[in-house]
Amino acid sequence: MSSDVCATLPDAGPGEAAGAKRIPPEPASSSWAAVFSLAVGVFGLLTAEYLPASLLTPMADDLGVSEALVGQSVTVTAVAAMLSGLLTASLTRRVDRRIVLLGFTVLLIVSNLLVAVAANVMVLLLMRILLGVALGGFWSMAAAVAMRLVPAALVPRAVAVIFSGIAVATIVAVPLGSYLGELSGWRSTFLAAAALGVVTLVFQLFALPRMAPHGTAKLSTLWEVLRRPGFGVGIAGMLLVHIGHYALFTYIRPTLENVVKVDVDELALLLFAFGVANFVGTLVAGWLLEISLRLTLTLTPVLMGVAALGLALLPAGQAGYVALVVLWGLAFGGVSVAWSNWATRMVPDHAESAGGLVVVGVQSAIAGGAAAGGVMFGIGGVTTVFTVSGVVLLASALLIVLRVKAPRHRALN
C-alpha cells in the first residue's frame, strides 16, 4: 500500500486550518492481518495495565510497602497514558507509523520485564510509566492507523476488531493474573505478560506495512482540532457518557451484592458475563457503525441509562437484574469503538491528534466518574449512584441527538 501520497479536501468551514487538509490515502485492499496484530497489541497493553488489581497484596508484601503505594502503579500509568495520548502525534510526526507502533510494543515488553525484577517500588512505578506511554500512544493512533489498513467502508469494522482487545483483556486479565500469581508468584505473571509482548512484536513485524508519516501535527494542532466546528461539543458528549459509565462501574461489586443479591461465586460468574457481553457489544458496534454512526453514538448511552435506572428503581427480580447487567455490558462495548470512529470522521486530516484528545477525555472521565460516584455513594448508596448516573447517560444521549455531528466517512479520490 502506498503511503507517500495524501488526498486533499478543501476547507470545511471557519475554525479549520487554512489550505487543503491532508488525509492519508485509502488503501486499495484490506490488511486484516495488520488489524488483528493491533488487536493483540491492545490486549497485551490492557492486560498489563489491569494486572496490579489482581496482584496488589503479594506485590506489596514482597516489596515491603503498603497496598496503597503499590496501587499508585495504576495512577502513574493513567497519567502517563494521558500525556502520551496528547503528545504522540506531534512528537512522532516524522516517523513511519509502523516504527512508532513497534516501539510501543517494545516499551510494553521492557516495562513488564523490569517490573518482574523490580527490587523496590520506585523501579516498579517508573516502569509503569513506560507502560502508560505505550498505552496512551497506541490507543491514540489505533483508529487513525485503521484508516490506512482497510478501505473507508470497512474502517468501523477494523476499529471494532482492534478495540475488541480491550474487552478480551477486561474478561481475562484479572482472573488470569490472580490464578498465575497464586500458581507461580506475581513476578512470573509479569514475565508471562512480557512473553505475550514478544509474541505480539513478532506478529506485528510480519503484519504491519510501512506507513510513511503524512501529517503535520504539532502541539498547536490539538487546539486547532478542538476548534473545529462540532468537535468540542462531541467531546463534551463523550465525557458525559464515560463519566456516567465509570461512576456506575466503580460500584459494580456492591451493586451486584446488595441489589442483585449474588454470592461470591455468582459474583465472579456475573462479572465474567458482563465482560463477554462487552466483547460482543464491541463487535456488534462495528457492524452497527456501518449503518449509522449517530444511531450507535446515541443507542449506547440510552441502553446503559435504561440499565442503570432499572437496577436502581425496578423490582426486576434476580433474573431481570442479571439481564440489565448484561445489557449494560453489551452497550458499553460499543462506546470506545463509536467515539474513536467519530473522531476520525470529524478530523480525518488530524486523526491521530483527535485520537489523543479522545484518550485524554476517557482517562479524565475515569477519574471524574469514580470521584462523582464516590460522592453520590456517600450520600445515598448504590441507588443514588445508579439513578443519577442513569439520568446523566440519558442526558448525554439527548445532547448527541441534538448537537453532535455524525459525518460519514469521506470517499477519497
Tab-separated table of C-alpha atoms in Angstrom:
chain	number	residue	atom	x	y	z
A	1	MET	CA	0.000	0.000	0.000
A	2	SER	CA	1.404	3.364	-0.973
A	3	SER	CA	1.643	5.850	1.858
A	4	ASP	CA	3.635	8.636	0.214
A	5	VAL	CA	0.704	10.464	-1.396
A	6	CYS	CA	-2.073	12.154	0.536
A	7	ALA	CA	-5.522	13.033	-0.675
A	8	THR	CA	-6.732	16.560	-0.033
A	9	LEU	CA	-10.048	18.048	0.890
A	10	PRO	CA	-10.903	21.751	0.849
A	11	ASP	CA	-11.694	23.690	3.964
A	12	ALA	CA	-14.980	22.742	5.579
A	13	GLY	CA	-15.632	25.978	7.397
A	14	PRO	CA	-14.462	28.501	9.972
A	15	GLY	CA	-12.035	27.382	12.642
A	16	GLU	CA	-10.234	24.904	10.378
A	17	ALA	CA	-6.688	25.205	9.192
A	18	ALA	CA	-6.146	27.269	6.105
A	19	GLY	CA	-5.436	25.432	2.930
A	20	ALA	CA	-6.158	21.893	1.925
A	21	LYS	CA	-6.419	19.161	4.511
A	22	ARG	CA	-4.011	16.315	4.089
A	23	ILE	CA	-5.636	12.917	4.514
A	24	PRO	CA	-3.926	9.523	4.180
A	25	PRO	CA	-4.793	7.624	1.001
A	26	GLU	CA	-7.459	4.953	1.160
A	27	PRO	CA	-5.841	1.515	0.656
A	28	ALA	CA	-6.942	-0.474	-2.360
A	29	SER	CA	-7.217	-3.687	-0.325
A	30	SER	CA	-7.617	-4.699	3.301
A	31	SER	CA	-4.727	-5.733	5.550
A	32	TRP	CA	-6.630	-7.731	8.151
A	33	ALA	CA	-3.509	-9.423	9.494
A	34	ALA	CA	-2.217	-5.975	10.480
A	35	VAL	CA	-5.579	-5.146	12.067
A	36	PHE	CA	-5.511	-8.326	14.163
A	37	SER	CA	-1.896	-7.641	15.178
A	38	LEU	CA	-3.070	-4.315	16.599
A	39	ALA	CA	-5.898	-6.075	18.464
A	40	VAL	CA	-3.328	-8.385	20.055
A	41	GLY	CA	-1.259	-5.311	20.960
A	42	VAL	CA	-4.239	-3.662	22.657
A	43	PHE	CA	-4.935	-6.887	24.545
A	44	GLY	CA	-1.341	-7.043	25.794
A	45	LEU	CA	-1.319	-3.403	26.885
A	46	LEU	CA	-4.631	-3.554	28.720
A	47	THR	CA	-3.754	-6.877	30.348
A	48	ALA	CA	-0.555	-5.337	31.714
A	49	GLU	CA	-2.489	-2.278	32.923
A	50	TYR	CA	-5.011	-4.433	34.812
A	51	LEU	CA	-2.547	-6.892	36.405
A	52	PRO	CA	-1.835	-4.933	39.634
A	53	ALA	CA	-5.547	-5.078	40.506
A	54	SER	CA	-5.302	-8.850	40.965
A	55	LEU	CA	-1.758	-8.909	42.423
A	56	LEU	CA	-1.800	-5.945	44.814
A	57	THR	CA	-1.364	-7.860	48.067
A	58	PRO	CA	1.539	-10.164	47.051
A	59	MET	CA	3.304	-7.258	45.307
A	60	ALA	CA	3.035	-5.074	48.419
A	61	ASP	CA	4.204	-7.887	50.723
A	62	ASP	CA	7.209	-8.712	48.537
A	63	LEU	CA	8.302	-5.087	48.117
A	64	GLY	CA	7.712	-4.245	51.780
A	65	VAL	CA	5.311	-1.354	51.166
A	66	SER	CA	1.608	-0.697	51.600
A	67	GLU	CA	-1.011	-1.843	49.143
A	68	ALA	CA	-1.999	1.803	48.704
A	69	LEU	CA	1.500	2.661	47.465
A	70	VAL	CA	1.575	-0.243	45.021
A	71	GLY	CA	-1.866	0.861	43.894
A	72	GLN	CA	-0.280	4.079	42.660
A	73	SER	CA	1.173	1.992	39.830
A	74	VAL	CA	-2.293	2.255	38.291
A	75	THR	CA	-2.359	6.032	38.799
A	76	VAL	CA	1.028	6.717	37.186
A	77	THR	CA	0.091	4.511	34.248
A	78	ALA	CA	-3.090	6.524	33.667
A	79	VAL	CA	-1.301	9.893	33.946
A	80	ALA	CA	1.438	8.778	31.540
A	81	ALA	CA	-1.212	7.486	29.145
A	82	MET	CA	-2.933	10.889	29.128
A	83	LEU	CA	0.298	12.730	28.341
A	84	SER	CA	1.337	10.190	25.723
A	85	GLY	CA	-2.066	10.373	24.052
A	86	LEU	CA	-1.688	14.152	23.757
A	87	LEU	CA	1.939	14.245	22.603
A	88	THR	CA	2.443	11.158	20.411
A	89	ALA	CA	1.130	12.664	17.170
A	90	SER	CA	3.328	15.777	17.392
A	91	LEU	CA	6.495	14.142	18.744
A	92	THR	CA	6.487	11.319	16.167
A	93	ARG	CA	5.102	13.224	13.167
A	94	ARG	CA	8.189	12.484	11.045
A	95	VAL	CA	8.438	8.779	11.919
A	96	ASP	CA	6.981	5.833	9.985
A	97	ARG	CA	3.834	4.801	11.875
A	98	ARG	CA	4.937	1.158	11.713
A	99	ILE	CA	8.105	2.049	13.649
A	100	VAL	CA	6.109	4.029	16.216
A	101	LEU	CA	3.699	1.136	16.843
A	102	LEU	CA	6.539	-1.374	17.115
A	103	GLY	CA	8.270	0.988	19.545
A	104	PHE	CA	5.226	0.993	21.809
A	105	THR	CA	5.213	-2.816	21.821
A	106	VAL	CA	8.905	-2.800	22.785
A	107	LEU	CA	8.043	-0.450	25.688
A	108	LEU	CA	5.365	-2.937	26.769
A	109	ILE	CA	7.946	-5.745	26.855
A	110	VAL	CA	10.577	-3.681	28.686
A	111	SER	CA	8.060	-2.433	31.233
A	112	ASN	CA	6.818	-5.916	32.128
A	113	LEU	CA	10.331	-7.393	32.256
A	114	LEU	CA	11.665	-4.707	34.589
A	115	VAL	CA	8.560	-4.781	36.787
A	116	ALA	CA	9.130	-8.538	37.138
A	117	VAL	CA	12.650	-7.971	38.507
A	118	ALA	CA	11.952	-4.711	40.382
A	119	ALA	CA	13.868	-4.548	43.665
A	120	ASN	CA	11.832	-1.660	45.062
A	121	VAL	CA	8.632	0.256	44.487
A	122	MET	CA	10.360	3.186	42.740
A	123	VAL	CA	11.562	0.930	39.926
A	124	LEU	CA	8.069	-0.516	39.740
A	125	LEU	CA	6.467	2.927	39.379
A	126	LEU	CA	8.998	4.098	36.766
A	127	MET	CA	8.390	1.028	34.651
A	128	ARG	CA	4.652	1.505	34.891
A	129	ILE	CA	5.190	4.996	33.455
A	130	LEU	CA	6.740	3.299	30.402
A	131	LEU	CA	3.610	1.182	30.104
A	132	GLY	CA	1.455	4.313	30.248
A	133	VAL	CA	3.452	5.909	27.434
A	134	ALA	CA	2.870	2.833	25.269
A	135	LEU	CA	-0.789	2.539	26.227
A	136	GLY	CA	-1.755	6.153	25.546
A	137	GLY	CA	0.219	6.380	22.323
A	138	PHE	CA	-1.060	3.090	20.941
A	139	TRP	CA	-4.664	3.921	21.778
A	140	SER	CA	-4.484	7.421	20.283
A	141	MET	CA	-3.180	6.025	16.977
A	142	ALA	CA	-5.440	2.971	16.676
A	143	ALA	CA	-8.347	4.433	14.700
A	144	ALA	CA	-6.065	6.612	12.562
A	145	VAL	CA	-3.957	3.600	11.596
A	146	ALA	CA	-7.103	1.588	10.813
A	147	MET	CA	-7.884	4.212	8.156
A	148	ARG	CA	-4.631	3.230	6.428
A	149	LEU	CA	-5.136	-0.533	6.627
A	150	VAL	CA	-8.641	-1.006	5.191
A	151	PRO	CA	-10.933	0.858	2.765
A	152	ALA	CA	-13.121	3.589	4.291
A	153	ALA	CA	-16.267	1.457	4.302
A	154	LEU	CA	-14.547	-1.147	6.483
A	155	VAL	CA	-12.921	1.223	9.000
A	156	PRO	CA	-15.705	0.811	11.621
A	157	ARG	CA	-15.290	-2.974	11.476
A	158	ALA	CA	-11.499	-2.698	11.717
A	159	VAL	CA	-11.690	-0.359	14.729
A	160	ALA	CA	-14.138	-2.773	16.380
A	161	VAL	CA	-11.671	-5.643	15.894
A	162	ILE	CA	-8.799	-3.570	17.323
A	163	PHE	CA	-10.781	-2.459	20.372
A	164	SER	CA	-12.059	-5.988	20.976
A	165	GLY	CA	-8.638	-6.434	22.599
A	166	ILE	CA	-9.869	-4.161	25.405
A	167	ALA	CA	-12.936	-6.310	26.008
A	168	VAL	CA	-10.955	-9.555	25.996
A	169	ALA	CA	-8.432	-8.083	28.459
A	170	THR	CA	-11.324	-6.989	30.688
A	171	ILE	CA	-12.589	-10.577	30.744
A	172	VAL	CA	-9.348	-12.474	31.325
A	173	ALA	CA	-6.709	-10.147	32.819
A	174	VAL	CA	-7.806	-10.023	36.464
A	175	PRO	CA	-8.799	-13.695	36.928
A	176	LEU	CA	-5.801	-14.917	34.888
A	177	GLY	CA	-3.431	-12.638	36.790
A	178	SER	CA	-4.810	-13.861	40.102
A	179	TYR	CA	-4.502	-17.506	39.028
A	180	LEU	CA	-0.923	-17.187	37.744
A	181	GLY	CA	0.039	-15.168	40.821
A	182	GLU	CA	-1.150	-17.941	43.111
A	183	LEU	CA	0.468	-20.591	40.924
A	184	SER	CA	3.954	-19.151	40.485
A	185	GLY	CA	4.141	-15.688	42.067
A	186	TRP	CA	3.435	-12.168	40.878
A	187	ARG	CA	6.830	-11.735	39.202
A	188	SER	CA	6.204	-14.732	36.962
A	189	THR	CA	2.878	-13.199	35.959
A	190	PHE	CA	4.620	-10.092	34.656
A	191	LEU	CA	7.178	-12.284	32.883
A	192	ALA	CA	4.253	-14.015	31.161
A	193	ALA	CA	2.920	-10.594	30.147
A	194	ALA	CA	6.351	-9.760	28.706
A	195	ALA	CA	6.306	-13.042	26.755
A	196	LEU	CA	2.917	-12.069	25.332
A	197	GLY	CA	4.521	-8.785	24.278
A	198	VAL	CA	7.282	-10.660	22.437
A	199	VAL	CA	4.696	-12.722	20.554
A	200	THR	CA	2.861	-9.509	19.691
A	201	LEU	CA	6.062	-7.862	18.445
A	202	VAL	CA	6.852	-10.776	16.126
A	203	PHE	CA	3.269	-10.748	14.784
A	204	GLN	CA	3.449	-7.016	14.127
A	205	LEU	CA	6.872	-7.219	12.493
A	206	PHE	CA	5.419	-9.515	9.855
A	207	ALA	CA	1.924	-7.991	9.607
A	208	LEU	CA	2.294	-4.206	9.749
A	209	PRO	CA	3.102	-2.454	6.459
A	210	ARG	CA	5.218	0.653	6.173
A	211	MET	CA	3.107	3.744	6.803
A	212	ALA	CA	5.083	6.872	5.997
A	213	PRO	CA	4.111	9.893	8.105
A	214	HIS	CA	1.674	12.196	6.337
A	215	GLY	CA	0.562	14.712	8.928
A	216	THR	CA	1.955	17.991	10.189
A	217	ALA	CA	0.797	17.588	13.778
A	218	LYS	CA	2.200	19.996	16.354
A	219	LEU	CA	1.098	20.839	19.869
A	220	SER	CA	-0.909	23.700	18.403
A	221	THR	CA	-2.755	21.145	16.272
A	222	LEU	CA	-4.589	19.951	19.390
A	223	TRP	CA	-6.106	23.405	19.822
A	224	GLU	CA	-6.917	23.577	16.124
A	225	VAL	CA	-8.737	20.234	16.355
A	226	LEU	CA	-10.724	21.371	19.404
A	227	ARG	CA	-11.798	24.499	17.496
A	228	ARG	CA	-13.164	22.536	14.549
A	229	PRO	CA	-16.933	23.113	14.292
A	230	GLY	CA	-18.734	20.430	16.269
A	231	PHE	CA	-15.661	18.735	17.745
A	232	GLY	CA	-15.803	20.372	21.184
A	233	VAL	CA	-19.479	19.576	21.766
A	234	GLY	CA	-18.819	15.997	20.647
A	235	ILE	CA	-16.048	15.659	23.226
A	236	ALA	CA	-18.473	17.001	25.845
A	237	GLY	CA	-20.980	14.306	24.882
A	238	MET	CA	-18.265	11.655	25.042
A	239	LEU	CA	-17.202	12.846	28.512
A	240	LEU	CA	-20.771	12.606	29.823
A	241	VAL	CA	-21.128	9.053	28.514
A	242	HIS	CA	-17.865	7.910	30.096
A	243	ILE	CA	-18.442	9.744	33.390
A	244	GLY	CA	-21.850	8.113	33.649
A	245	HIS	CA	-20.403	4.673	32.981
A	246	TYR	CA	-17.406	4.889	35.311
A	247	ALA	CA	-19.496	6.270	38.168
A	248	LEU	CA	-21.522	3.069	37.774
A	249	PHE	CA	-18.645	0.688	37.160
A	250	THR	CA	-16.701	1.796	40.237
A	251	TYR	CA	-19.558	0.459	42.377
A	252	ILE	CA	-20.480	-2.609	40.347
A	253	ARG	CA	-19.496	-5.035	43.120
A	254	PRO	CA	-21.645	-3.565	45.931
A	255	THR	CA	-24.490	-3.267	43.431
A	256	LEU	CA	-24.282	-6.925	42.457
A	257	GLU	CA	-24.030	-7.980	46.096
A	258	ASN	CA	-26.750	-5.711	47.522
A	259	VAL	CA	-29.203	-5.248	44.640
A	260	VAL	CA	-28.810	-8.387	42.519
A	261	LYS	CA	-28.141	-10.419	45.714
A	262	VAL	CA	-25.369	-12.661	44.354
A	263	ASP	CA	-22.866	-14.585	46.459
A	264	VAL	CA	-19.107	-14.655	45.833
A	265	ASP	CA	-19.218	-17.448	43.246
A	266	GLU	CA	-22.153	-15.894	41.412
A	267	LEU	CA	-20.399	-12.519	41.517
A	268	ALA	CA	-17.410	-13.890	39.572
A	269	LEU	CA	-19.731	-15.527	37.047
A	270	LEU	CA	-21.766	-12.359	36.541
A	271	LEU	CA	-18.642	-10.226	36.109
A	272	PHE	CA	-17.488	-12.737	33.506
A	273	ALA	CA	-20.874	-12.442	31.761
A	274	PHE	CA	-20.517	-8.644	31.826
A	275	GLY	CA	-17.106	-8.964	30.155
A	276	VAL	CA	-18.378	-11.371	27.490
A	277	ALA	CA	-21.309	-9.030	26.758
A	278	ASN	CA	-18.808	-6.176	26.478
A	279	PHE	CA	-16.803	-8.149	23.896
A	280	VAL	CA	-19.926	-8.976	21.877
A	281	GLY	CA	-21.009	-5.345	22.053
A	282	THR	CA	-17.678	-4.227	20.607
A	283	LEU	CA	-18.136	-6.445	17.551
A	284	VAL	CA	-21.832	-5.566	17.137
A	285	ALA	CA	-20.913	-1.863	17.223
A	286	GLY	CA	-18.548	-2.387	14.279
A	287	TRP	CA	-21.491	-3.676	12.245
A	288	LEU	CA	-23.889	-1.010	13.526
A	289	LEU	CA	-21.450	1.798	12.677
A	290	GLU	CA	-21.567	0.743	9.033
A	291	ILE	CA	-25.299	1.505	9.152
A	292	SER	CA	-25.328	4.713	11.214
A	293	LEU	CA	-22.743	6.468	13.380
A	294	ARG	CA	-25.388	8.698	15.000
A	295	LEU	CA	-27.522	5.683	15.917
A	296	THR	CA	-24.544	3.951	17.536
A	297	LEU	CA	-23.436	7.052	19.457
A	298	THR	CA	-26.978	7.557	20.759
A	299	LEU	CA	-28.045	3.981	21.389
A	300	THR	CA	-25.138	3.042	23.665
A	301	PRO	CA	-25.816	5.638	26.424
A	302	VAL	CA	-29.583	5.087	26.098
A	303	LEU	CA	-29.187	1.363	26.801
A	304	MET	CA	-26.733	1.990	29.652
A	305	GLY	CA	-29.049	4.627	31.138
A	306	VAL	CA	-32.020	2.276	30.959
A	307	ALA	CA	-29.974	-0.495	32.607
A	308	ALA	CA	-28.796	1.850	35.380
A	309	LEU	CA	-32.272	3.151	36.161
A	310	GLY	CA	-33.686	-0.374	36.015
A	311	LEU	CA	-31.116	-1.620	38.507
A	312	ALA	CA	-31.827	1.334	40.806
A	313	LEU	CA	-35.597	1.626	40.616
A	314	LEU	CA	-37.293	-1.501	39.241
A	315	PRO	CA	-38.284	-4.603	41.264
A	316	ALA	CA	-36.973	-6.750	38.419
A	317	GLY	CA	-36.034	-9.858	40.414
A	318	GLN	CA	-32.659	-11.549	40.175
A	319	ALA	CA	-33.131	-12.766	36.578
A	320	GLY	CA	-34.225	-9.297	35.483
A	321	TYR	CA	-31.277	-7.644	37.224
A	322	VAL	CA	-28.853	-10.077	35.567
A	323	ALA	CA	-30.378	-9.212	32.183
A	324	LEU	CA	-29.884	-5.496	32.916
A	325	VAL	CA	-26.218	-6.053	33.853
A	326	VAL	CA	-25.655	-7.961	30.598
A	327	LEU	CA	-27.415	-5.165	28.651
A	328	TRP	CA	-25.125	-2.621	30.321
A	329	GLY	CA	-22.018	-4.614	29.346
A	330	LEU	CA	-23.286	-5.074	25.786
A	331	ALA	CA	-23.961	-1.349	25.353
A	332	PHE	CA	-20.645	-0.191	26.811
A	333	GLY	CA	-18.797	-2.479	24.404
A	334	GLY	CA	-19.702	-0.093	21.605
A	335	VAL	CA	-18.696	3.158	23.292
A	336	SER	CA	-14.938	3.229	22.591
A	337	VAL	CA	-15.449	1.956	19.048
A	338	ALA	CA	-18.118	4.550	18.263
A	339	TRP	CA	-16.257	7.561	19.637
A	340	SER	CA	-12.935	6.586	18.036
A	341	ASN	CA	-14.715	6.328	14.689
A	342	TRP	CA	-16.447	9.651	15.319
A	343	ALA	CA	-13.104	11.384	15.959
A	344	THR	CA	-11.519	10.114	12.740
A	345	ARG	CA	-14.575	11.127	10.698
A	346	MET	CA	-14.702	14.597	12.224
A	347	VAL	CA	-10.992	15.282	11.736
A	348	PRO	CA	-9.683	12.869	9.080
A	349	ASP	CA	-6.638	15.054	8.359
A	350	HIS	CA	-5.526	15.052	12.018
A	351	ALA	CA	-6.952	11.700	13.121
A	352	GLU	CA	-4.036	10.932	15.469
A	353	SER	CA	-4.344	14.255	17.300
A	354	ALA	CA	-8.103	13.711	17.562
A	355	GLY	CA	-7.433	10.226	18.929
A	356	GLY	CA	-5.113	11.726	21.527
A	357	LEU	CA	-7.842	14.071	22.712
A	358	VAL	CA	-10.227	11.113	22.960
A	359	VAL	CA	-7.680	9.257	25.133
A	360	VAL	CA	-7.331	12.254	27.451
A	361	GLY	CA	-11.099	12.626	27.629
A	362	VAL	CA	-11.617	8.977	28.525
A	363	GLN	CA	-8.861	8.936	31.161
A	364	SER	CA	-10.236	12.161	32.693
A	365	ALA	CA	-13.733	10.685	32.707
A	366	ILE	CA	-12.481	7.577	34.520
A	367	ALA	CA	-11.134	9.759	37.328
A	368	GLY	CA	-14.106	12.141	37.294
A	369	GLY	CA	-16.680	9.371	37.155
A	370	ALA	CA	-15.098	7.486	40.034
A	371	ALA	CA	-14.912	10.676	42.128
A	372	ALA	CA	-18.510	11.665	41.363
A	373	GLY	CA	-19.658	8.137	42.089
A	374	GLY	CA	-17.920	8.287	45.450
A	375	VAL	CA	-19.770	11.456	46.421
A	376	MET	CA	-23.127	10.003	45.363
A	377	PHE	CA	-22.388	6.715	47.108
A	378	GLY	CA	-21.688	8.597	50.345
A	379	ILE	CA	-24.983	10.486	50.023
A	380	GLY	CA	-27.366	7.668	49.196
A	381	GLY	CA	-25.587	4.400	48.394
A	382	VAL	CA	-25.761	2.497	45.129
A	383	THR	CA	-29.360	3.536	44.444
A	384	THR	CA	-28.328	7.184	44.214
A	385	VAL	CA	-25.249	6.348	42.124
A	386	PHE	CA	-27.250	4.374	39.585
A	387	THR	CA	-30.186	6.817	39.479
A	388	VAL	CA	-28.078	9.938	38.916
A	389	SER	CA	-25.723	8.171	36.501
A	390	GLY	CA	-28.684	6.814	34.543
A	391	VAL	CA	-30.050	10.343	34.167
A	392	VAL	CA	-26.615	11.608	33.074
A	393	LEU	CA	-26.393	8.869	30.435
A	394	LEU	CA	-29.837	9.663	29.045
A	395	ALA	CA	-28.971	13.383	29.035
A	396	SER	CA	-25.793	12.604	27.081
A	397	ALA	CA	-27.884	10.731	24.507
A	398	LEU	CA	-30.144	13.776	24.135
A	399	LEU	CA	-27.106	16.032	23.651
A	400	ILE	CA	-25.773	13.668	20.989
A	401	VAL	CA	-29.076	13.635	19.098
A	402	LEU	CA	-29.475	17.409	19.168
A	403	ARG	CA	-25.945	18.777	18.869
A	404	VAL	CA	-23.283	16.216	17.918
A	405	LYS	CA	-22.360	15.950	14.264
A	406	ALA	CA	-22.076	12.416	12.894
A	407	PRO	CA	-20.354	12.653	9.487
A	408	ARG	CA	-19.962	9.758	7.099
A	409	HIS	CA	-16.559	8.509	6.019
A	410	ARG	CA	-15.384	10.724	3.209
A	411	ALA	CA	-14.532	8.992	-0.016
A	412	LEU	CA	-11.048	9.788	-1.306
A	413	ASN	CA	-10.118	10.214	-4.939
